Amino acid sequence: MTIRQTGRTPGETRELEVRPRGGVPSARRGPQQRMADWVEERVGLAAFNRKYGRKAFPVHTTFFLGEMALFSFVILVLTGAYLGLIYVPSSDPITIGGEDLPAAYASVRLIESIPVANLLRNVHHWASHLMIISIVLHSLRIYFTGTYRKPRELNWAIGVVLLGLSLMAGFVGYSLPYDSYAVTATGIGYGIARSIPFVGHIAADLFFGGAFPSFGSVPRLYTIHVFIVPAIMTAVMGLHLVLVIKQKHTQPGYARRLAEPGKVLGVPLWPYQAILAGVLLMLMFGVLFLLGALVPPHPLEAYGPPGPANTAVKPDWYVLWIYGFLKLIPASVNFSVAGSTFGPNFFGGLVFPAIVLGLLTLAPWLDSTNRKATRNYEYLEPPRQSPMRMAIGTGVLVYILMLFVAAYYDEIGLNVGLTWLLTIAVPLVTGAAVFLWGKRVARYREEDFDPRTVDTPATGDQPATEATPAD
Amino acid sequence: MSTVSPNSTERLTLEGPESGAPEVEDQGLVTRRNLLKWVIRLGYGAFAAAFAIPALALQSLTQEQQVVEAGDQLTYAAGGQSGQPIRAGELQPNTAVLALPQNKTENQQNTVILVRVAPGQGAEGLVAYSAICTHLGCSVLGRLVNNEIACPCHASRFDPRNDAAVLGGPAPRPLPSLPITVGPEGVITAAGGFNGEIGPA
């Protein structure tokens, strides 16, 4: 087959080997080919295929993380559409078996009672986790290999927006089953939204459809969950992918040995990458259905319909770090400006996550190697090549993990002071240790990663035989 | 065209040397171009307003809720006796129970935690506070933990013997208290409304 080398400048695309195309008289073709010819004459997909179907995709395990996030989104849309056919977005009480239940709760109980619907609900649940895990791992890979730098700063920032939107979609989704857990968790979200100075009441009432829980709440949150956030995400994802096509993929380190500098090495989108992606999608479906069948999320009965009695509610891991911080922040972080309160809920529930996501967005501009960049960064760097980046990344990760611990501090016998000390000291010590270790093992030579530097391939093998595992 | 700076070659090639529009525009005259620009801006503005006005109108969907007031009888809020009146004698010392005012159980902001403390305090040793945590509006546990009122959400703790003062955790202020009286046969009734704002301010 062909190996693709694509130039960095638009239009400078060439194929090392051109596959024969056409040339068969149409009389010898079967009905399917004739039909394809008929469509081709009218639509002209061959030109489209030549331009985009031949896009080169590097083959490397970590390059599938973004695709996993995209496919999780597709699975969420498919399973969500099915669930939406049964779900009733209303908290109005209806009587079922002599019991007054909110309609939303009753409809989710109906979903639970239909085996296939229940399975798809569980798949929906796990796909949301898989999507956020994929996005987190995708961004970690990009962070630790330094590929958020020039020219991909904007696409990095767009990726952080997608992470934020996924967290929001996940959290809003909590409210829909409308069990006691859902109402308590969403009530906390409402309390946080209300804590915004000056505009909190308006913002919270707009987002939660009145003072939560109100009869306006479920339709509002349902529309946000199934339409508004996914529609925005689709648009932003489209932008993310267009930029990947425009700027081309970064290259795994091995590409430097196999392709000329400045050339992109990989398998073409059609058919090889499409086959790999199809296998990945099937694999994800398989894993999610197994998870859905064997590890179901909490059934409605676990918490029951919303009521005055409250069981301990902790959010899932992807918002647990905010929860942990909310638990740590003292009530004394509280002051008034012009008659409006800036309280701990505002700082813990909104300002703190905004700072975390904001710093993440700004990573390309905080990285001094990028600020001084004189070239594009097209090759992945081994993480240890930049001890400072590795130390900061590890430190922040450990901090988030320590906030998970903070979320449980009262249950594992810690007090607030000690928890504060641990959440700050452990990441600092870990970061410093990683930095010192990185300094010892770093072997950074700029010319190793500068695409303008030409060196000879390490072995005498033909690039084509090594670079195309799908062949 | 003598005013064109050396850097504006792109503009020259785009608009051509015969175009006099930029110079006229700078004088603030109503040219066809200026007018069209304002029409387009107005169009964008109308488009934005067409979204903003309905968006702001969305907030008016808040339900009116019945709040607890003097004379409301307290009933069990949860468990097997849910809805039945609570008798003072049914509560052991240093225990608590969640209560709701009779006929106003739809509004869960009315949830009350009823605690039996030392006989000298409250109404025959009984005190009642709002069960809605002042931190983020979770409902506190319907039992005492180490003789304290505890919120399961973010570990706020309140002292039932001292007007529900905050003992720990992120809650900014005490739980509002509800004045109660104990009538004949131990029936507990509210003697007024809560003495403060319920839940997070």
Coordinates of C-alpha atoms in Angstrom, one line a residue, chain A residues 184 187-188 191-192 194 202 205-206 209-211 213-215 220 306-312 323 326-327 329 331 345 409-410, chain B residues 55-56 58-59 61-63 65 77-78 98 100 108 111 135-136 138-141 152-155 169-172 197 200-201:
Chain A
T184 CA -29.7 16.8 46.9
G187 CA -29.7 21.5 45.2
I188 CA -26.0 21.9 46.0
G191 CA -26.8 26.9 46.2
I192 CA -23.4 27.4 44.5
R194 CA -26.9 31.4 44.0
I202 CA -31.0 35.7 38.4
D205 CA -33.1 30.9 38.6
L206 CA -32.4 31.0 34.9
G209 CA -35.8 27.1 36.2
G210 CA -36.7 28.9 39.4
A211 CA -35.8 28.2 43.0
P213 CA -36.6 22.3 43.3
S214 CA -39.4 24.0 41.5
F215 CA -41.8 22.7 38.8
R220 CA -35.0 23.4 32.2
P306 CA -36.9 13.0 47.0
G307 CA -37.9 13.6 50.6
P308 CA -37.0 15.4 53.8
A309 CA -34.7 12.7 55.0
N310 CA -31.2 13.0 53.5
T311 CA -28.5 10.4 53.0
A312 CA -24.9 11.4 52.5
Y323 CA -16.7 18.9 46.5
L326 CA -15.9 23.1 49.2
K327 CA -15.6 21.0 52.3
I329 CA -12.8 26.1 52.6
A331 CA -16.8 29.8 56.5
N345 CA -19.5 28.7 48.2
Y409 CA -11.6 13.7 55.6
D410 CA -14.2 13.5 58.3
Chain B
A55 CA -33.7 34.2 27.9
L56 CA -34.3 36.7 30.6
L58 CA -37.2 32.4 31.5
Q59 CA -36.5 33.2 35.1
L61 CA -41.1 30.3 36.7
T62 CA -40.9 30.1 40.5
Q63 CA -43.6 28.3 42.5
Q65 CA -44.5 27.7 48.5
A77 CA -41.3 13.7 58.0
A78 CA -40.0 10.3 57.2
L98 CA -37.2 15.2 61.2
L100 CA -42.8 18.7 58.7
Q108 CA -39.4 20.6 51.9
T111 CA -38.3 20.5 57.2
H135 CA -24.2 26.0 53.8
L136 CA -25.7 24.7 50.5
C138 CA -28.8 19.9 52.1
S139 CA -31.1 18.4 54.7
V140 CA -29.3 17.6 57.9
L141 CA -29.3 14.1 59.3
P152 CA -24.0 14.8 55.6
C153 CA -23.1 16.9 52.6
H154 CA -20.1 18.9 53.6
A155 CA -19.6 18.0 57.3
G169 CA -17.5 22.8 58.8
P170 CA -18.3 25.3 56.2
A171 CA -21.8 26.5 57.3
P172 CA -21.7 30.3 57.6
E197 CA -33.7 32.9 56.4
P200 CA -28.1 29.4 52.1
A201 CA -28.8 33.1 51.9

